[in-house]
PDB file of C-alpha atoms in Angstrom:
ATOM      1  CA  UNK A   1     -20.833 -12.035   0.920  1.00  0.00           C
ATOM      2  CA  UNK A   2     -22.615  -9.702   2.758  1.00  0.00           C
ATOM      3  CA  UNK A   3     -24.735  -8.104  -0.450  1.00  0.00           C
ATOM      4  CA  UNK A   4     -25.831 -11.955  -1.064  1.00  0.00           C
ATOM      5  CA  UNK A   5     -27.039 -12.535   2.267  1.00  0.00           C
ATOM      6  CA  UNK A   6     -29.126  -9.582   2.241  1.00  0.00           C
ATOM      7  CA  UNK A   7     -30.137 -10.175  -1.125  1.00  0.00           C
ATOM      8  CA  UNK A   8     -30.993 -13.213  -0.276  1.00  0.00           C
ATOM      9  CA  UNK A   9     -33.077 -12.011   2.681  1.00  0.00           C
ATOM     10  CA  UNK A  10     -34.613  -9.600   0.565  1.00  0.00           C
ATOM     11  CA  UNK A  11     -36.301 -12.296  -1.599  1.00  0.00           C
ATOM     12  CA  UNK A  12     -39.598 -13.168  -0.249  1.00  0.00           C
ATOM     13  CA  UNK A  13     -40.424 -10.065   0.352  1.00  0.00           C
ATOM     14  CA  UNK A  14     -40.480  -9.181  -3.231  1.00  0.00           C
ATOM     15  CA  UNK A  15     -42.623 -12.323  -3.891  1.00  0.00           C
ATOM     16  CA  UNK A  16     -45.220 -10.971  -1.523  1.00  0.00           C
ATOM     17  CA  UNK A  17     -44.950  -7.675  -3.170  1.00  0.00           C
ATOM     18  CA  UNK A  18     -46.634  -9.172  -6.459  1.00  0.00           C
ATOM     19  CA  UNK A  19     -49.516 -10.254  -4.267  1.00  0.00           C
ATOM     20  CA  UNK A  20     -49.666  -6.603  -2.535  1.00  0.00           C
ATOM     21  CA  UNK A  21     -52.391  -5.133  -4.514  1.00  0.00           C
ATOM     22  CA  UNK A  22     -53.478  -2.906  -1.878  1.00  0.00           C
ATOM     23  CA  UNK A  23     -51.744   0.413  -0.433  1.00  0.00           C
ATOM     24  CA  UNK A  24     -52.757  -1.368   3.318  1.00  0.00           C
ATOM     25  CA  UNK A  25     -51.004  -4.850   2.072  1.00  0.00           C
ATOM     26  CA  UNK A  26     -47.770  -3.097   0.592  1.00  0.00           C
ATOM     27  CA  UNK A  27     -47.455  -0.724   3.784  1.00  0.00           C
ATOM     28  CA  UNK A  28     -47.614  -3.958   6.066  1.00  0.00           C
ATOM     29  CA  UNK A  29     -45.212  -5.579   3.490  1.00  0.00           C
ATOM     30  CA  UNK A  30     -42.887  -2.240   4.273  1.00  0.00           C
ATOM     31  CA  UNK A  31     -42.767  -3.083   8.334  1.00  0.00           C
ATOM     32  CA  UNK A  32     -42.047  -6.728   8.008  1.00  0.00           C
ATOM     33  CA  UNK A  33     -39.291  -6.237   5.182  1.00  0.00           C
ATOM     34  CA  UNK A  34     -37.606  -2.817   7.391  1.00  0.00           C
ATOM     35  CA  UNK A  35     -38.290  -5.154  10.427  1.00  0.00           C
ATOM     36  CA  UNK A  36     -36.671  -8.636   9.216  1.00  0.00           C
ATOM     37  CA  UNK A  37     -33.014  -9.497  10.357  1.00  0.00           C
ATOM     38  CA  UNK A  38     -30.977  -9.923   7.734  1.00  0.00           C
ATOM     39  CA  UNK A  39     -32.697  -7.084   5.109  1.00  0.00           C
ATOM     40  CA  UNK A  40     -30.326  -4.540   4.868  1.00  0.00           C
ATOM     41  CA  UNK A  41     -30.479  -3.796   0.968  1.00  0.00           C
ATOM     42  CA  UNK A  42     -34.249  -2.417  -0.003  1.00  0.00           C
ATOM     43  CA  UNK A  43     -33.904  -0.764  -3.485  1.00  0.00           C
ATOM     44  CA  UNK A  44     -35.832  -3.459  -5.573  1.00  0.00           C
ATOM     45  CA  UNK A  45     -38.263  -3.878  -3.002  1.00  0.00           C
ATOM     46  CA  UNK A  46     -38.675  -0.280  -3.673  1.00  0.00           C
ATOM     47  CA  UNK A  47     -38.622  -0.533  -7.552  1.00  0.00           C
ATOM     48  CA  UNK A  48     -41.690  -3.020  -7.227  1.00  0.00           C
ATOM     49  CA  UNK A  49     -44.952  -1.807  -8.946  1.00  0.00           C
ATOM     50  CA  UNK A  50     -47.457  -1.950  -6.098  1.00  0.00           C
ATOM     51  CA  UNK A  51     -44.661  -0.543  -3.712  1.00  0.00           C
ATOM     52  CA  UNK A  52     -44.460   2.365  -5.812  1.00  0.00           C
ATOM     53  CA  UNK A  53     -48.264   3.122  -5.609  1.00  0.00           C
ATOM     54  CA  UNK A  54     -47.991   4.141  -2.160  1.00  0.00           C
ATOM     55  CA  UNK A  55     -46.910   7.505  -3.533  1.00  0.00           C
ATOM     56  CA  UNK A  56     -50.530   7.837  -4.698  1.00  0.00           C
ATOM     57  CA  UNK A  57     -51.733   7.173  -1.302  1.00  0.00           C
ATOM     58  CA  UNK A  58     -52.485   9.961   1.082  1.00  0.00           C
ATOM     59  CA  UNK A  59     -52.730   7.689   3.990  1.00  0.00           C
ATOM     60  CA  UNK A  60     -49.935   5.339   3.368  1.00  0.00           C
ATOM     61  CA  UNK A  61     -47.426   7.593   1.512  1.00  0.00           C
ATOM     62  CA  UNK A  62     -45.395   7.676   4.653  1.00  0.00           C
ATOM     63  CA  UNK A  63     -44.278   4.297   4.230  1.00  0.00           C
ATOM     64  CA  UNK A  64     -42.907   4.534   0.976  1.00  0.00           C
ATOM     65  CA  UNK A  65     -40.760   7.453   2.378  1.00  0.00           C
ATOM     66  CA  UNK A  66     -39.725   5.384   5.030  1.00  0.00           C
ATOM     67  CA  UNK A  67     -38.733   2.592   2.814  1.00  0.00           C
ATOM     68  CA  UNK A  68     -36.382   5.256   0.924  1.00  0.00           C
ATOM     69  CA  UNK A  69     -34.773   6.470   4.186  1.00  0.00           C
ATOM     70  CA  UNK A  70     -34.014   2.906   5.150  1.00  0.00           C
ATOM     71  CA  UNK A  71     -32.483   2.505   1.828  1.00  0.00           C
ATOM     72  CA  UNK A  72     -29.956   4.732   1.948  1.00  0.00           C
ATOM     73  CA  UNK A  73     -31.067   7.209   4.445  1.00  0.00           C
ATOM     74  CA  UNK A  74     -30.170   8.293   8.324  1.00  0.00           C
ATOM     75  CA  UNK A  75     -31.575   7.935  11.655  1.00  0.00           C
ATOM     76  CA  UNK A  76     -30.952  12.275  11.322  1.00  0.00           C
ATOM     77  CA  UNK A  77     -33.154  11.797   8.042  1.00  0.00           C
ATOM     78  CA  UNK A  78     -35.606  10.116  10.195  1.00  0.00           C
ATOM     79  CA  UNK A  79     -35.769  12.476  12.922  1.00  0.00           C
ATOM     80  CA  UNK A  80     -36.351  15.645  10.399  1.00  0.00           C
ATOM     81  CA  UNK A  81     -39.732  14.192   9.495  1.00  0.00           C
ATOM     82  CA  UNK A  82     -42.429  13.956  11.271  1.00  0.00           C
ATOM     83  CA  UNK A  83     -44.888  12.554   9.184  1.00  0.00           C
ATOM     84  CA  UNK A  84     -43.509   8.641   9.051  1.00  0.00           C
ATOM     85  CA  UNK A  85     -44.681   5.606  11.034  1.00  0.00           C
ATOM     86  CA  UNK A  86     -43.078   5.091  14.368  1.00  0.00           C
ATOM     87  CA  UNK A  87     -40.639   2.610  14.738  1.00  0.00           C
ATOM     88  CA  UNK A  88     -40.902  -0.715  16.294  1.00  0.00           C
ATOM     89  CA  UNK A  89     -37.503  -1.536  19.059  1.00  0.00           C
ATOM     90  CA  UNK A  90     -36.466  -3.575  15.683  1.00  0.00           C
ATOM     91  CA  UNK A  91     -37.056  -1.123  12.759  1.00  0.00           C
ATOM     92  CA  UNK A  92     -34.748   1.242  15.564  1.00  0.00           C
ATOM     93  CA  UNK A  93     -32.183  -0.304  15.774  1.00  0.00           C
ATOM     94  CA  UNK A  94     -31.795  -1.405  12.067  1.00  0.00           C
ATOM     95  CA  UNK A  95     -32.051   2.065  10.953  1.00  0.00           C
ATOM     96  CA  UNK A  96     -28.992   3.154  13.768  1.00  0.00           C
ATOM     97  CA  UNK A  97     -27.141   0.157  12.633  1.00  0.00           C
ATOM     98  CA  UNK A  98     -27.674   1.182   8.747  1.00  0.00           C
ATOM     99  CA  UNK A  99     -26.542   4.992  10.042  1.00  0.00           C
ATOM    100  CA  UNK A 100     -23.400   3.627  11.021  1.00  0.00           C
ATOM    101  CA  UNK A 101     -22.446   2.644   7.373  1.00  0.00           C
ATOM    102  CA  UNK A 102     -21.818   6.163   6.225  1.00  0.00           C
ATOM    103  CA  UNK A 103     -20.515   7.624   9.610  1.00  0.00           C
ATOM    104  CA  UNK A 104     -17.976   4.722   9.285  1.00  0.00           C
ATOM    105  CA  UNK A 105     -17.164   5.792   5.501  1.00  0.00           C
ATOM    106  CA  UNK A 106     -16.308   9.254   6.545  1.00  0.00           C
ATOM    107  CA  UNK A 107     -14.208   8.539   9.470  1.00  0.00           C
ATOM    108  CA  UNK A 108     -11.971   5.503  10.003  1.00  0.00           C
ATOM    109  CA  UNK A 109     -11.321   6.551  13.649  1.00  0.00           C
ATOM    110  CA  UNK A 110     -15.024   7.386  15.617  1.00  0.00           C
ATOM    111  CA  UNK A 111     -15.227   8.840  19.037  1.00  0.00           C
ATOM    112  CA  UNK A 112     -17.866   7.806  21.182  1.00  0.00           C
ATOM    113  CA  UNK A 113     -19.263  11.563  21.980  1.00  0.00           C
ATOM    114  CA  UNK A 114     -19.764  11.998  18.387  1.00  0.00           C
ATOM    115  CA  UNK A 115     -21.912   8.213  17.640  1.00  0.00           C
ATOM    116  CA  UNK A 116     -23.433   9.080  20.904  1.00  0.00           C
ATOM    117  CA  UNK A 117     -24.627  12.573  19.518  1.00  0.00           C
ATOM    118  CA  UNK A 118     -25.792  11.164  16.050  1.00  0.00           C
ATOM    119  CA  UNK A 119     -27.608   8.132  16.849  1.00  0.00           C
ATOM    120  CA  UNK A 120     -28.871  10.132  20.065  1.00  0.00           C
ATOM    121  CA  UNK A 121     -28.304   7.074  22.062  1.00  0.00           C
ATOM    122  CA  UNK A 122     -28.350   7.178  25.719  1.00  0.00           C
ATOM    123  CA  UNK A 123     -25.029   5.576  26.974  1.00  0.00           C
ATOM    124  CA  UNK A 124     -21.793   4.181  25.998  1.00  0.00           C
ATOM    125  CA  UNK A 125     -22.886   1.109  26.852  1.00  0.00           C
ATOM    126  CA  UNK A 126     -25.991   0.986  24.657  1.00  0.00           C
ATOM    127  CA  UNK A 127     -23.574   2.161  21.637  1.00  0.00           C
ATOM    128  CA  UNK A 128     -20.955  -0.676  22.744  1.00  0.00           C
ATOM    129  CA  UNK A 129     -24.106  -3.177  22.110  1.00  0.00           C
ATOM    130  CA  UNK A 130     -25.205  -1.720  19.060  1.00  0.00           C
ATOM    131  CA  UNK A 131     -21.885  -1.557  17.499  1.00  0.00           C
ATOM    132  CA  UNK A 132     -21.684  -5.305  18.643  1.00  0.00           C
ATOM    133  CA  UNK A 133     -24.633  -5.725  16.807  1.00  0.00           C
ATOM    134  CA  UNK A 134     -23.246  -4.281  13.815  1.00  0.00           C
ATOM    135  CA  UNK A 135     -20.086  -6.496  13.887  1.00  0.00           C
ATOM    136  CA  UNK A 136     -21.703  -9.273  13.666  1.00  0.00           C
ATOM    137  CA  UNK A 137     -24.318  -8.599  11.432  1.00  0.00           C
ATOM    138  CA  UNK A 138     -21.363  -8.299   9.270  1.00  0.00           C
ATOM    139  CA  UNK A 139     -22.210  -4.279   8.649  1.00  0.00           C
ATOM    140  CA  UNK A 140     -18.571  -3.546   9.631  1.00  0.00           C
ATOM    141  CA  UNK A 141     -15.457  -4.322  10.613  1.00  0.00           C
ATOM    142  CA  UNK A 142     -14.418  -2.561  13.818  1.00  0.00           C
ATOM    143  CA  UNK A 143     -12.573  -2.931  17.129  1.00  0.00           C
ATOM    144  CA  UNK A 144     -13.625  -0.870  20.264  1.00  0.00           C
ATOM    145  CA  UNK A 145     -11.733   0.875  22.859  1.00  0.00           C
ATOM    146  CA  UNK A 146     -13.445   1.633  25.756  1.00  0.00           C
ATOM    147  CA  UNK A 147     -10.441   3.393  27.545  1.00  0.00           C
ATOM    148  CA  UNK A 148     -10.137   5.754  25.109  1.00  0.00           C
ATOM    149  CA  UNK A 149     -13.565   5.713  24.047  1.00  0.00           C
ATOM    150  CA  UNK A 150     -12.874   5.233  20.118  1.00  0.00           C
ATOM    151  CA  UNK A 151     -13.940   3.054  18.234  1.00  0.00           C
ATOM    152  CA  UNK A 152     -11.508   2.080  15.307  1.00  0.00           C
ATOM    153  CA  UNK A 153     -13.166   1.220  11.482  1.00  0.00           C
ATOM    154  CA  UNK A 154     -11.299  -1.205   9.227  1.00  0.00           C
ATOM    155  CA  UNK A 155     -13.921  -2.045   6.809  1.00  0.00           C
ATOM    156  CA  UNK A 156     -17.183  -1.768   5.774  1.00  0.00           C
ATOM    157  CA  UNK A 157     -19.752  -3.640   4.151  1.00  0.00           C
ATOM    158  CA  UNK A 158     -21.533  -2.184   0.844  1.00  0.00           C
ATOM    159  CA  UNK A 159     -25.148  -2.172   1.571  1.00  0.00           C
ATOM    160  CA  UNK A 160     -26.317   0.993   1.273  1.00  0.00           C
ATOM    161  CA  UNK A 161     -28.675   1.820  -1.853  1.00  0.00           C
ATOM    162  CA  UNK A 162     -27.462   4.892  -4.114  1.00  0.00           C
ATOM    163  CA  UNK A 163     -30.389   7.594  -3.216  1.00  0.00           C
ATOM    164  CA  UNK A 164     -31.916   8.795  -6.389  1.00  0.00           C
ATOM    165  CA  UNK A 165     -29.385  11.954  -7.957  1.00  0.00           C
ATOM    166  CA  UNK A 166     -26.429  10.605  -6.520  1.00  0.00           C
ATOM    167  CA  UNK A 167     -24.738   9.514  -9.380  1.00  0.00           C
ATOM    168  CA  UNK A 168     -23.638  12.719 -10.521  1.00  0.00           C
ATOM    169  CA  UNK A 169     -21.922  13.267  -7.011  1.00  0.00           C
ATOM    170  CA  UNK A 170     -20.692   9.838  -7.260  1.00  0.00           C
ATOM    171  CA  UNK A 171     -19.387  10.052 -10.801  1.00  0.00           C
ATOM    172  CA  UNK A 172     -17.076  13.310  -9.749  1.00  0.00           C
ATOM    173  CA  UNK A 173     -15.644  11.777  -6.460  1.00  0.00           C
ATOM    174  CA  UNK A 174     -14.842   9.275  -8.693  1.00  0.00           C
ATOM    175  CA  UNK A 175     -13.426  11.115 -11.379  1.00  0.00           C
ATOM    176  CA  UNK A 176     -11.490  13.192  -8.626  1.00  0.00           C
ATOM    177  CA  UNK A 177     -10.298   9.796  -7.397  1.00  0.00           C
ATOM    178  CA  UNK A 178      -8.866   8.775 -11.055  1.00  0.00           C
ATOM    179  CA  UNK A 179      -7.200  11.919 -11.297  1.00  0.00           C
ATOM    180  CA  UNK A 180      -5.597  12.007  -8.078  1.00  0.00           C
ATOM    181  CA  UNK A 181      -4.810   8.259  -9.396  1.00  0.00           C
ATOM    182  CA  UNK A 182      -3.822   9.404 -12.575  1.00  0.00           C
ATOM    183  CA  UNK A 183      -1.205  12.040 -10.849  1.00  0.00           C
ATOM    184  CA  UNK A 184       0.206   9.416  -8.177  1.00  0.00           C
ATOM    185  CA  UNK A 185       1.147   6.890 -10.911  1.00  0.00           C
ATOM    186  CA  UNK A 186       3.453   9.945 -12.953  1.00  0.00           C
ATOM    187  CA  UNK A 187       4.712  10.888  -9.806  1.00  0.00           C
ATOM    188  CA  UNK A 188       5.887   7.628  -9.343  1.00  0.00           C
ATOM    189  CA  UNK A 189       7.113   6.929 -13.198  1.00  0.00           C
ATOM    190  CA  UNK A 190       8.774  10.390 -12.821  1.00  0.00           C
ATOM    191  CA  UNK A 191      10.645   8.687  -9.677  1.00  0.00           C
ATOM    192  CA  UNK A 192      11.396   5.585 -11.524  1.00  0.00           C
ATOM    193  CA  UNK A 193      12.651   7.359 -14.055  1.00  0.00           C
ATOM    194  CA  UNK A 194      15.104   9.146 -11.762  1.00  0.00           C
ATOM    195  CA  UNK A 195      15.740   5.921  -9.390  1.00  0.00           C
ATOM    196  CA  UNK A 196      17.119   4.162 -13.105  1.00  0.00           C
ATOM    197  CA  UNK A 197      19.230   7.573 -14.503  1.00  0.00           C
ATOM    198  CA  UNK A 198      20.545   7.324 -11.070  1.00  0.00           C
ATOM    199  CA  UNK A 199      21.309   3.892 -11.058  1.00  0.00           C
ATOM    200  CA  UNK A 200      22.910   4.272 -14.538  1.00  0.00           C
ATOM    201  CA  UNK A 201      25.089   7.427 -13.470  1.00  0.00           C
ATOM    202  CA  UNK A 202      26.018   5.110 -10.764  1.00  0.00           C
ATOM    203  CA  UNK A 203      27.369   2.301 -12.831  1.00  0.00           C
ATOM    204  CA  UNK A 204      28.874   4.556 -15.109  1.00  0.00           C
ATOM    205  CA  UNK A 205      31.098   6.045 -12.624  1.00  0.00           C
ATOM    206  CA  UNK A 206      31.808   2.966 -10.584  1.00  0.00           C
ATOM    207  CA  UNK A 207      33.348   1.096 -14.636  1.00  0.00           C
ATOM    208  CA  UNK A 208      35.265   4.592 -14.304  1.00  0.00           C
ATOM    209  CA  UNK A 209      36.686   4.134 -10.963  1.00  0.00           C
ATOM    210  CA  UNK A 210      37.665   0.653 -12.019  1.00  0.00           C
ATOM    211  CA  UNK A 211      39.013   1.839 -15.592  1.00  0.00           C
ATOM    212  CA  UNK A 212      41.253   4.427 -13.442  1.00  0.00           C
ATOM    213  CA  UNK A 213      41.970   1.592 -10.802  1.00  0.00           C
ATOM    214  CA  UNK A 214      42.950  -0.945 -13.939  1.00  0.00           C
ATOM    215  CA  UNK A 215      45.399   2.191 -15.797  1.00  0.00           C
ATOM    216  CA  UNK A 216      46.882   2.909 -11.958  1.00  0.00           C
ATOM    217  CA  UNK A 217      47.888  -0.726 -11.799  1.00  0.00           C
ATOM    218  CA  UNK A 218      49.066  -1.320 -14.848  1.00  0.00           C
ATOM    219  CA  UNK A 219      51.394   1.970 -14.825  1.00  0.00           C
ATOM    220  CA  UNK A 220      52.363   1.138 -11.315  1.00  0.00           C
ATOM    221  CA  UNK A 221      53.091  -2.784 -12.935  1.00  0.00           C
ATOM    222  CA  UNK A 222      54.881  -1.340 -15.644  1.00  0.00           C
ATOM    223  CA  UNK A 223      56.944   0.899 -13.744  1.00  0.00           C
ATOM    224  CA  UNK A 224      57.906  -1.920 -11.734  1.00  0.00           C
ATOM    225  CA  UNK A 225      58.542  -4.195 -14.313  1.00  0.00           C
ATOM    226  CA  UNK A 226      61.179  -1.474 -15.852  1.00  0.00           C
ATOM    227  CA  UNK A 227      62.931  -0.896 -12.395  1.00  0.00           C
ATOM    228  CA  UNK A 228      63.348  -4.626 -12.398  1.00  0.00           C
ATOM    229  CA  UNK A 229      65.206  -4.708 -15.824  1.00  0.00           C
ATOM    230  CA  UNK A 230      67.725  -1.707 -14.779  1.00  0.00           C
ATOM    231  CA  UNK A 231      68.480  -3.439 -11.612  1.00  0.00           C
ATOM    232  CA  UNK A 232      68.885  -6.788 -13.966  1.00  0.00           C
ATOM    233  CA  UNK A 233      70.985  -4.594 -16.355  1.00  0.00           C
ATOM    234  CA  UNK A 234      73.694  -3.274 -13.274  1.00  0.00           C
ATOM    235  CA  UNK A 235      73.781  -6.747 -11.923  1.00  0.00           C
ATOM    236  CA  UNK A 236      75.137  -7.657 -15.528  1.00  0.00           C
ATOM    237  CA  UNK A 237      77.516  -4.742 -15.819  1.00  0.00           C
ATOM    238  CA  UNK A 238      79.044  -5.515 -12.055  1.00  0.00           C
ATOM    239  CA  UNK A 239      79.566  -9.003 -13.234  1.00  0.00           C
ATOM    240  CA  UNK A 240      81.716  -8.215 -16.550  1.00  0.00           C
ATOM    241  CA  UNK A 241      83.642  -5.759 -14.490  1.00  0.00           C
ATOM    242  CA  UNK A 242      84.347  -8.950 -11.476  1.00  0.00           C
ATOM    243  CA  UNK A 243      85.101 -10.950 -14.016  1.00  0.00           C
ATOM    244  CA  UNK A 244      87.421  -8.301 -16.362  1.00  0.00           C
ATOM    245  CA  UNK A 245      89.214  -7.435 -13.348  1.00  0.00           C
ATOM    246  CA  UNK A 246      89.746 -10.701 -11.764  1.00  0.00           C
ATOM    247  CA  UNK A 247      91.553 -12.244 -15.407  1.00  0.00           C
ATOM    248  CA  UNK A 248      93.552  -8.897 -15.351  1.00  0.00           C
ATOM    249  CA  UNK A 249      95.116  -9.448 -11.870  1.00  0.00           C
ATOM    250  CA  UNK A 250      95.667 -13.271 -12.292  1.00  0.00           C
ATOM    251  CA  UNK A 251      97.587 -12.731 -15.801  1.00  0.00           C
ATOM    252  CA  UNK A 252      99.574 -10.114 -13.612  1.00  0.00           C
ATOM    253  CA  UNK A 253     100.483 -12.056 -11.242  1.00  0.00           C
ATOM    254  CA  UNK A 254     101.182 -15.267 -14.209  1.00  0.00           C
ATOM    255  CA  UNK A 255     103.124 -12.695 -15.200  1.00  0.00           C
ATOM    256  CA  UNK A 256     105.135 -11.730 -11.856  1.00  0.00           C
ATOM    257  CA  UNK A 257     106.004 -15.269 -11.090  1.00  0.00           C
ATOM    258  CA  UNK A 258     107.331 -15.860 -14.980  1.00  0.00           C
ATOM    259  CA  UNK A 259     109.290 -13.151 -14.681  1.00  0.00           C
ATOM    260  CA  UNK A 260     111.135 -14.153 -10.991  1.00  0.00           C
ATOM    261  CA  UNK A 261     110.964 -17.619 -12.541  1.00  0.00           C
ATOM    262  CA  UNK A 262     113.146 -16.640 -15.311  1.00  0.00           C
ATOM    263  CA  UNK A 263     115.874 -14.017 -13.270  1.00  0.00           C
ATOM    264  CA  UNK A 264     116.159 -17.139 -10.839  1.00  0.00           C
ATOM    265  CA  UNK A 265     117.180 -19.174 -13.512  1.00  0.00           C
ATOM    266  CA  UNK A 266     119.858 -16.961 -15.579  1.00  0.00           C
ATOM    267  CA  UNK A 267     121.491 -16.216 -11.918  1.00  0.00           C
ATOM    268  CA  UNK A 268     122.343 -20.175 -11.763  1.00  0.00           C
ATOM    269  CA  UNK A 269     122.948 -20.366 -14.749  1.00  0.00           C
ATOM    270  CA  UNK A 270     126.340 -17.676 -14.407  1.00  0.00           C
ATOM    271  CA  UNK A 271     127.150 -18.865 -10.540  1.00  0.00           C
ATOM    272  CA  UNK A 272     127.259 -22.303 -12.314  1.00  0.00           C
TER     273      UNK A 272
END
């Protein structure tokens, strides 16, 4: 969103730099494009032809390197030369708002001392409006704490050109990025691997707790079941023996009363 605007802004410029046949018409071209609001991107204004014949031009080769720092140079970049144009209030604070990007990128967390010290500004209070500035130039994302004086980074917009020879520097932080990448994500199989042998060993010794638990029960069931039949088995014996003995002592007693029956009976028999 923020590479389209400037992009966008950006535009007429490099119309105007087809018609800038002269090194005095492309260095004027150079203040009004480092000067206008929203251009915060400058690398194919830079690219264009009669842009790039400054660097033939004794007098107006300044402005070409000026155009480079405000591509994706530093207000400290600025400072270490002496030979460039001065800056209008507008080109100033541009260039400290463009500083910002990388001092951002390096630390999420900023103290005041330290933006204070690199954009040599003269008070909290002029950083607090430049940063303000920033934020809603849509530059960065950022909230500030003047208690603590911090100010805290969440994002940043990509608008800084790639200076010429970066791209080997680029291409190993990024190639040290993949690796450390590379080594997170077999960390992390590794611990999915061990997270699932775990969760296997787990299950495999719970269906063995409930094996043991299913033989314990059934033994104890069994057990119980066989204690029942012997206790069924002396219940059956006690009966026979009630019921032996209980026939024995009734014919015994048949027999008693047969057997006074039949004495009584001879005995009046002879007194008769």
């Amino acid at each position: 969103m923020e590479q389209t605007k400037a992009l966008n802004a950006l535009e007429p410029f490099l119309a105007l730099s087809k018609t800038a046949t002269s090194p005095r018409a492309a260095s004027d071209l150079v203040t009004q494009a480092t000067s206008a609001p929203n251009t915060f991107v400058f690398a194919e204004l830079l690219h264009t032809p009669n842009i790039q014949k400054l660097r033939d031009s004794q007098e107006y080769a300044p402005s070409l390197a000026l155009l480079e720092i405000f591509a994706w140079g530093t207000w400290e970049d600025y400072k270490n030369r002496s030979d460039l144009p001065k800056l209008s209030d507008k080109q100033h604070e541009k260039l400290l708002m463009l500083s910002l990007l990388p001092l951002a990128k390096s630390h999420a967390t900023l103290t005041y001392p330290a933006l204070l010290s690199a954009l040599d500004l003269p008070t909290p209070r002029a950083l607090e409006q430049l940063l303000t500035t920033a934020i809603y130039a849509g530059l960065l994302t950022a909230t500030l704490d003047p208690a603590h004086s911090v100010v805290s980074v969440t994002s940043v917009a990509p608008l800084r050109d790639l200076a010429p020879g970066s791209l080997p520097a680029l291409q190993s932080t990024l190639s040290t990025w993949s690796n450390r990448c590379d080594s997170a994500l077999e960390d992390l199989e590794s611990r999915v691997a061990e997270v699932r042998k775990a969760a296997v060993d787990r299950e495999m010794l719970r269906r063995k707790k409930e094996r043991a638990m299913e033989v314990m029960l059934q033994a104890n069931d069994d057990k119980g079941k066989g204690s029942q039949r012997r206790d069924e088995g002396y219940d059956d014996v006690m009966d026979v023996d009630e019921q032996g003995g209980s026939g024995s002592g009734r014919q015994l007693r048949g027999t008693k009363r047969g057997f006074s029956g039949g004495a009584f009976s001879g005995l009046g028999k002879r007194l008769g």
